[in-house]
Amino acid sequence: MTGTDARRRAHYLAALGIDAYASRRAPAGPAVAADELAGEWATLRAAVAACTKCRLCETRTQTVFGVGDTRARWLVVGEAPGAEEDKRGEPFVGRAGQLLNSMLRAVALSRDTVFIANVLKCRPPGNRDPRPDEVAACLPYLERQVALIEPALILAVGRIAAQNLLGSNAPLARLRGRVHQFGVSGTPLVVTYHPAYLLRSPGEKRKAWEDLKLARSLVDGRRPH
Ligand code: URA
Ligand code: SF4
């Protein structure tokens, strides 16, 4: 069975309310699909952990793969690990991460029910902006994560994530407030402010709330109001 078939099958089972992972002990059938999917995740994790495709491998403490539910409907994508994330190996665990958690809670989500990742898996020294060659080297990992998760929605947080995911130079104010599409899958993508920016400009939180409501309405399959 190909990876695609395994994925389709796992999602089909999920749609039926059957937990393919729980059935792993079964001798055949769904367990195979679940195992293949788990294998693809393991392969991807290992590739990222050992990656030397760009110079950031020389300065990182560790890679930051991403965290959450690998079958989540929401995929949250930030820019790159900061100091705290580099230290702990998990995205959005610093101050900005605390605010991101609150933003998720506002739309009845948690870190466990979404998947959180970054455009870059390694920290740029001094938190400088990602360079185009670094993004080009790293983006295939995120694209693979999107293909495996098959989220209903991608929430791009911050200008850098939004511009790189959309291949656009437009300012964030022009990218937010509407629905974009990501990649070959055409996954709906909504842009919002980076929580680090919201910490500096709390007056913009109201707009971030609008973005989250738009995202929520798309996932729920209804119009925002
Ligand atoms: N900012 C990001 O964009 N990503 C993180 O993981 C942390 C801070
Ligand atoms: Fe590899 Fe991405 Fe880290 Fe560069 S940033 S070394 S491409 S994992």
mmCIF file of C-alpha atoms and ligand atoms in Angstrom:
data_model
loop_
_atom_site.group_PDB
_atom_site.id
_atom_site.type_symbol
_atom_site.label_atom_id
_atom_site.label_comp_id
_atom_site.label_asym_id
_atom_site.label_seq_id
_atom_site.Cartn_x
_atom_site.Cartn_y
_atom_site.Cartn_z
ATOM 1 C CA MET A 1 0.000 0.000 0.000
ATOM 2 C CA THR A 2 1.340 3.433 -0.856
ATOM 3 C CA GLY A 3 1.659 6.234 1.677
ATOM 4 C CA THR A 4 -1.203 8.067 0.049
ATOM 5 C CA ASP A 5 -3.458 5.040 0.340
ATOM 6 C CA ALA A 6 -2.493 4.622 3.977
ATOM 7 C CA ARG A 7 -3.295 8.249 4.631
ATOM 8 C CA ARG A 8 -6.643 8.101 2.870
ATOM 9 C CA ARG A 9 -7.542 5.007 4.762
ATOM 10 C CA ALA A 10 -6.596 6.518 8.108
ATOM 11 C CA HIS A 11 -8.729 9.569 7.379
ATOM 12 C CA TYR A 12 -11.589 7.398 6.186
ATOM 13 C CA LEU A 13 -11.446 5.520 9.472
ATOM 14 C CA ALA A 14 -11.313 8.776 11.379
ATOM 15 C CA ALA A 15 -14.428 9.934 9.529
ATOM 16 C CA LEU A 16 -16.181 6.782 10.668
ATOM 17 C CA GLY A 17 -15.149 7.490 14.222
ATOM 18 C CA ILE A 18 -12.772 4.530 14.334
ATOM 19 C CA ASP A 19 -9.479 5.207 16.055
ATOM 20 C CA ALA A 20 -6.946 3.534 13.788
ATOM 21 C CA TYR A 21 -4.213 4.040 16.355
ATOM 22 C CA ALA A 22 -6.172 2.208 19.031
ATOM 23 C CA SER A 23 -6.594 -0.746 16.718
ATOM 24 C CA ARG A 24 -2.834 -1.211 16.270
ATOM 25 C CA ARG A 25 -2.896 -4.539 18.072
ATOM 26 C CA ALA A 26 -5.195 -5.996 15.411
ATOM 27 C CA PRO A 27 -3.277 -8.421 13.155
ATOM 28 C CA ALA A 28 -4.201 -6.750 9.845
ATOM 29 C CA GLY A 29 -6.320 -4.056 8.243
ATOM 30 C CA PRO A 30 -6.567 -0.593 9.802
ATOM 31 C CA ALA A 31 -3.474 -1.179 11.921
ATOM 32 C CA VAL A 32 -1.385 -1.281 8.756
ATOM 33 C CA ALA A 33 -2.627 2.145 7.688
ATOM 34 C CA ALA A 34 -1.973 3.602 11.108
ATOM 35 C CA ASP A 35 1.477 2.076 11.260
ATOM 36 C CA GLU A 36 2.403 3.389 7.834
ATOM 37 C CA LEU A 37 1.288 6.855 8.794
ATOM 38 C CA ALA A 38 3.226 6.632 12.046
ATOM 39 C CA GLY A 39 6.227 5.466 10.040
ATOM 40 C CA GLU A 40 6.018 8.446 7.737
ATOM 41 C CA TRP A 41 5.956 10.775 10.732
ATOM 42 C CA ALA A 42 8.938 9.002 12.263
ATOM 43 C CA THR A 43 10.863 9.301 8.997
ATOM 44 C CA LEU A 44 10.084 13.000 8.755
ATOM 45 C CA ARG A 45 11.006 13.634 12.391
ATOM 46 C CA ALA A 46 14.322 11.871 11.946
ATOM 47 C CA ALA A 47 15.095 13.811 8.750
ATOM 48 C CA VAL A 48 14.469 17.138 10.481
ATOM 49 C CA ALA A 49 16.436 16.181 13.600
ATOM 50 C CA ALA A 50 19.487 15.350 11.487
ATOM 51 C CA CYS A 51 19.054 18.128 8.920
ATOM 52 C CA THR A 52 22.055 20.096 7.685
ATOM 53 C CA LYS A 53 20.418 21.629 4.604
ATOM 54 C CA CYS A 54 21.154 25.176 5.698
ATOM 55 C CA ARG A 55 23.672 26.974 7.890
ATOM 56 C CA LEU A 56 21.241 27.285 10.809
ATOM 57 C CA CYS A 57 22.223 23.730 11.722
ATOM 58 C CA GLU A 58 25.548 25.129 12.918
ATOM 59 C CA THR A 59 24.050 27.457 15.520
ATOM 60 C CA ARG A 60 20.937 25.640 16.710
ATOM 61 C CA THR A 61 20.783 23.832 20.054
ATOM 62 C CA GLN A 62 18.229 21.460 18.545
ATOM 63 C CA THR A 63 15.602 21.380 15.823
ATOM 64 C CA VAL A 64 12.011 22.306 16.659
ATOM 65 C CA PHE A 65 9.817 19.912 14.702
ATOM 66 C CA GLY A 66 6.348 20.911 15.864
ATOM 67 C CA VAL A 67 3.877 19.701 18.441
ATOM 68 C CA GLY A 68 0.238 18.705 18.795
ATOM 69 C CA ASP A 69 -2.304 16.395 17.213
ATOM 70 C CA THR A 70 -1.018 14.911 13.949
ATOM 71 C CA ARG A 71 -4.629 14.627 12.801
ATOM 72 C CA ALA A 72 -5.594 18.146 13.835
ATOM 73 C CA ARG A 73 -8.011 20.233 11.799
ATOM 74 C CA TRP A 74 -6.030 23.401 12.612
ATOM 75 C CA LEU A 75 -2.381 23.815 11.693
ATOM 76 C CA VAL A 76 -0.805 26.890 13.273
ATOM 77 C CA VAL A 77 2.365 28.072 11.557
ATOM 78 C CA GLY A 78 4.811 30.599 12.980
ATOM 79 C CA GLU A 79 8.098 31.975 11.784
ATOM 80 C CA ALA A 80 10.968 30.187 13.504
ATOM 81 C CA PRO A 81 12.064 29.048 16.956
ATOM 82 C CA GLY A 82 13.240 31.743 19.364
ATOM 83 C CA ALA A 83 15.678 31.326 22.240
ATOM 84 C CA GLU A 84 13.282 29.461 24.516
ATOM 85 C CA GLU A 85 12.046 27.190 21.723
ATOM 86 C CA ASP A 86 15.629 26.383 20.703
ATOM 87 C CA LYS A 87 16.353 25.441 24.316
ATOM 88 C CA ARG A 88 13.257 23.306 24.810
ATOM 89 C CA GLY A 89 12.710 21.861 21.346
ATOM 90 C CA GLU A 90 9.065 22.948 21.229
ATOM 91 C CA PRO A 91 7.449 25.806 19.277
ATOM 92 C CA PHE A 92 5.808 28.782 20.974
ATOM 93 C CA VAL A 93 6.819 28.120 24.566
ATOM 94 C CA GLY A 94 8.091 31.618 25.404
ATOM 95 C CA ARG A 95 6.021 34.713 26.210
ATOM 96 C CA ALA A 96 4.535 34.846 22.742
ATOM 97 C CA GLY A 97 3.589 31.202 23.173
ATOM 98 C CA GLN A 98 1.591 32.012 26.304
ATOM 99 C CA LEU A 99 -0.421 34.543 24.339
ATOM 100 C CA LEU A 100 -0.856 32.088 21.472
ATOM 101 C CA ASN A 101 -2.309 29.617 23.990
ATOM 102 C CA SER A 102 -4.816 32.280 25.071
ATOM 103 C CA MET A 103 -5.699 33.047 21.461
ATOM 104 C CA LEU A 104 -6.371 29.349 20.869
ATOM 105 C CA ARG A 105 -8.460 29.107 24.021
ATOM 106 C CA ALA A 106 -10.561 32.030 22.782
ATOM 107 C CA VAL A 107 -11.764 29.832 19.924
ATOM 108 C CA ALA A 108 -12.130 26.761 22.150
ATOM 109 C CA LEU A 109 -8.817 25.181 21.114
ATOM 110 C CA SER A 110 -5.722 24.081 22.970
ATOM 111 C CA ARG A 111 -2.149 23.163 22.100
ATOM 112 C CA ASP A 112 -3.160 19.497 22.155
ATOM 113 C CA THR A 113 -6.034 19.828 19.697
ATOM 114 C CA VAL A 114 -4.123 21.759 17.013
ATOM 115 C CA PHE A 115 -0.717 21.165 15.471
ATOM 116 C CA ILE A 116 1.845 23.960 15.886
ATOM 117 C CA ALA A 117 4.912 24.317 13.674
ATOM 118 C CA ASN A 118 7.166 26.956 12.159
ATOM 119 C CA VAL A 119 8.386 27.797 8.672
ATOM 120 C CA LEU A 120 11.957 27.226 9.929
ATOM 121 C CA LYS A 121 12.789 24.318 12.200
ATOM 122 C CA CYS A 122 15.996 25.931 13.517
ATOM 123 C CA ARG A 123 16.524 29.201 15.318
ATOM 124 C CA PRO A 124 18.102 32.056 13.373
ATOM 125 C CA PRO A 125 20.882 33.554 15.527
ATOM 126 C CA GLY A 126 19.666 36.570 17.497
ATOM 127 C CA ASN A 127 16.145 35.938 16.126
ATOM 128 C CA ARG A 128 16.977 37.662 12.856
ATOM 129 C CA ASP A 129 14.528 37.244 9.974
ATOM 130 C CA PRO A 130 14.785 33.975 8.021
ATOM 131 C CA ARG A 131 16.828 34.255 4.813
ATOM 132 C CA PRO A 132 15.268 33.170 1.510
ATOM 133 C CA ASP A 133 17.746 30.289 1.108
ATOM 134 C CA GLU A 134 16.890 29.024 4.599
ATOM 135 C CA VAL A 135 13.160 29.148 3.852
ATOM 136 C CA ALA A 136 13.706 27.364 0.528
ATOM 137 C CA ALA A 137 15.685 24.628 2.289
ATOM 138 C CA CYS A 138 13.226 24.164 5.137
ATOM 139 C CA LEU A 139 9.790 24.668 3.590
ATOM 140 C CA PRO A 140 9.572 21.118 2.166
ATOM 141 C CA TYR A 141 9.416 19.816 5.750
ATOM 142 C CA LEU A 142 6.392 21.973 6.487
ATOM 143 C CA GLU A 143 4.822 20.963 3.177
ATOM 144 C CA ARG A 144 5.259 17.339 4.204
ATOM 145 C CA GLN A 145 3.646 18.093 7.564
ATOM 146 C CA VAL A 146 0.691 19.649 5.743
ATOM 147 C CA ALA A 147 0.387 16.601 3.483
ATOM 148 C CA LEU A 148 0.417 14.206 6.447
ATOM 149 C CA ILE A 149 -1.941 16.211 8.676
ATOM 150 C CA GLU A 150 -4.327 17.292 5.906
ATOM 151 C CA PRO A 151 -5.631 20.138 8.088
ATOM 152 C CA ALA A 152 -8.930 21.865 7.354
ATOM 153 C CA LEU A 153 -7.206 25.197 7.927
ATOM 154 C CA ILE A 154 -3.777 26.772 8.220
ATOM 155 C CA LEU A 155 -3.462 29.749 10.549
ATOM 156 C CA ALA A 156 -0.362 31.723 9.598
ATOM 157 C CA VAL A 157 0.764 33.864 12.512
ATOM 158 C CA GLY A 158 2.797 36.928 11.684
ATOM 159 C CA ARG A 159 4.046 38.616 8.549
ATOM 160 C CA ILE A 160 7.045 36.360 7.993
ATOM 161 C CA ALA A 161 5.031 33.135 8.134
ATOM 162 C CA ALA A 162 2.267 34.605 5.978
ATOM 163 C CA GLN A 163 4.576 36.009 3.310
ATOM 164 C CA ASN A 164 6.611 32.832 3.038
ATOM 165 C CA LEU A 165 3.611 30.514 2.930
ATOM 166 C CA LEU A 166 1.872 32.640 0.317
ATOM 167 C CA GLY A 167 4.925 33.714 -1.675
ATOM 168 C CA SER A 168 3.874 37.322 -1.231
ATOM 169 C CA ASN A 169 5.543 40.580 -0.264
ATOM 170 C CA ALA A 170 2.287 42.216 0.782
ATOM 171 C CA PRO A 171 2.125 43.741 4.258
ATOM 172 C CA LEU A 172 0.264 41.785 6.907
ATOM 173 C CA ALA A 173 -2.580 44.296 6.995
ATOM 174 C CA ARG A 174 -3.335 43.370 3.375
ATOM 175 C CA LEU A 175 -2.986 39.618 3.897
ATOM 176 C CA ARG A 176 -5.256 39.278 6.926
ATOM 177 C CA GLY A 177 -9.061 39.463 6.789
ATOM 178 C CA ARG A 178 -9.516 37.102 3.862
ATOM 179 C CA VAL A 179 -9.125 33.473 2.922
ATOM 180 C CA HIS A 180 -6.060 32.339 0.965
ATOM 181 C CA GLN A 181 -5.111 28.928 -0.290
ATOM 182 C CA PHE A 182 -1.922 27.059 0.481
ATOM 183 C CA GLY A 183 0.023 24.825 -1.857
ATOM 184 C CA VAL A 184 -1.177 22.122 -4.210
ATOM 185 C CA SER A 185 -3.824 20.981 -1.726
ATOM 186 C CA GLY A 186 -5.374 24.458 -1.743
ATOM 187 C CA THR A 187 -5.772 24.265 2.016
ATOM 188 C CA PRO A 188 -7.635 27.362 3.270
ATOM 189 C CA LEU A 189 -5.187 29.715 4.968
ATOM 190 C CA VAL A 190 -5.980 32.634 7.248
ATOM 191 C CA VAL A 191 -3.412 35.184 8.374
ATOM 192 C CA THR A 192 -3.297 36.861 11.754
ATOM 193 C CA TYR A 193 -0.924 38.914 13.873
ATOM 194 C CA HIS A 194 2.022 37.319 15.614
ATOM 195 C CA PRO A 195 1.458 37.112 19.380
ATOM 196 C CA ALA A 196 4.858 38.773 19.943
ATOM 197 C CA TYR A 197 3.518 41.740 17.958
ATOM 198 C CA LEU A 198 0.269 41.711 19.940
ATOM 199 C CA LEU A 199 2.295 41.899 23.166
ATOM 200 C CA ARG A 200 3.796 45.135 21.867
ATOM 201 C CA SER A 201 0.571 46.427 20.282
ATOM 202 C CA PRO A 202 -2.322 45.140 22.420
ATOM 203 C CA GLY A 203 -4.673 47.509 20.569
ATOM 204 C CA GLU A 204 -4.537 45.112 17.611
ATOM 205 C CA LYS A 205 -5.931 42.201 19.605
ATOM 206 C CA ARG A 206 -9.434 43.006 18.441
ATOM 207 C CA LYS A 207 -8.369 42.436 14.823
ATOM 208 C CA ALA A 208 -6.674 39.174 15.782
ATOM 209 C CA TRP A 209 -9.961 38.095 17.340
ATOM 210 C CA GLU A 210 -11.708 38.836 14.012
ATOM 211 C CA ASP A 211 -9.126 36.675 12.231
ATOM 212 C CA LEU A 212 -9.661 33.821 14.653
ATOM 213 C CA LYS A 213 -13.421 34.020 14.191
ATOM 214 C CA LEU A 214 -12.958 33.910 10.409
ATOM 215 C CA ALA A 215 -10.720 30.843 10.806
ATOM 216 C CA ARG A 216 -13.201 29.200 13.149
ATOM 217 C CA SER A 217 -16.056 29.782 10.719
ATOM 218 C CA LEU A 218 -14.115 28.086 7.923
ATOM 219 C CA VAL A 219 -13.299 25.030 10.008
ATOM 220 C CA ASP A 220 -16.896 24.813 11.178
ATOM 221 C CA GLY A 221 -18.140 25.256 7.620
ATOM 222 C CA ARG A 222 -20.309 28.276 8.262
ATOM 223 C CA ARG A 223 -20.181 31.974 7.508
ATOM 224 C CA PRO A 224 -18.673 34.354 10.065
ATOM 225 C CA HIS A 225 -21.025 36.783 11.755
HETATM 226 N N1 URA B 1 7.771 32.796 17.369
HETATM 227 C C1 URA B 1 7.517 31.974 16.336
HETATM 228 O O1 URA B 1 7.204 32.407 15.248
HETATM 229 N N2 URA B 1 7.610 30.677 16.540
HETATM 230 C C2 URA B 1 7.939 30.147 17.730
HETATM 231 O O2 URA B 1 7.990 28.916 17.826
HETATM 232 C C3 URA B 1 8.194 31.018 18.786
HETATM 233 C C4 URA B 1 8.103 32.338 18.591
HETATM 234 FE FE1 SF4 B 2 17.426 22.000 8.033
HETATM 235 FE FE2 SF4 B 2 15.406 23.711 8.284
HETATM 236 FE FE3 SF4 B 2 17.213 23.543 10.210
HETATM 237 FE FE4 SF4 B 2 17.888 24.631 7.885
HETATM 238 S S1 SF4 B 2 16.357 25.437 9.325
HETATM 239 S S2 SF4 B 2 19.095 23.122 9.018
HETATM 240 S S3 SF4 B 2 16.676 23.393 6.443
HETATM 241 S S4 SF4 B 2 15.802 21.931 9.583
#
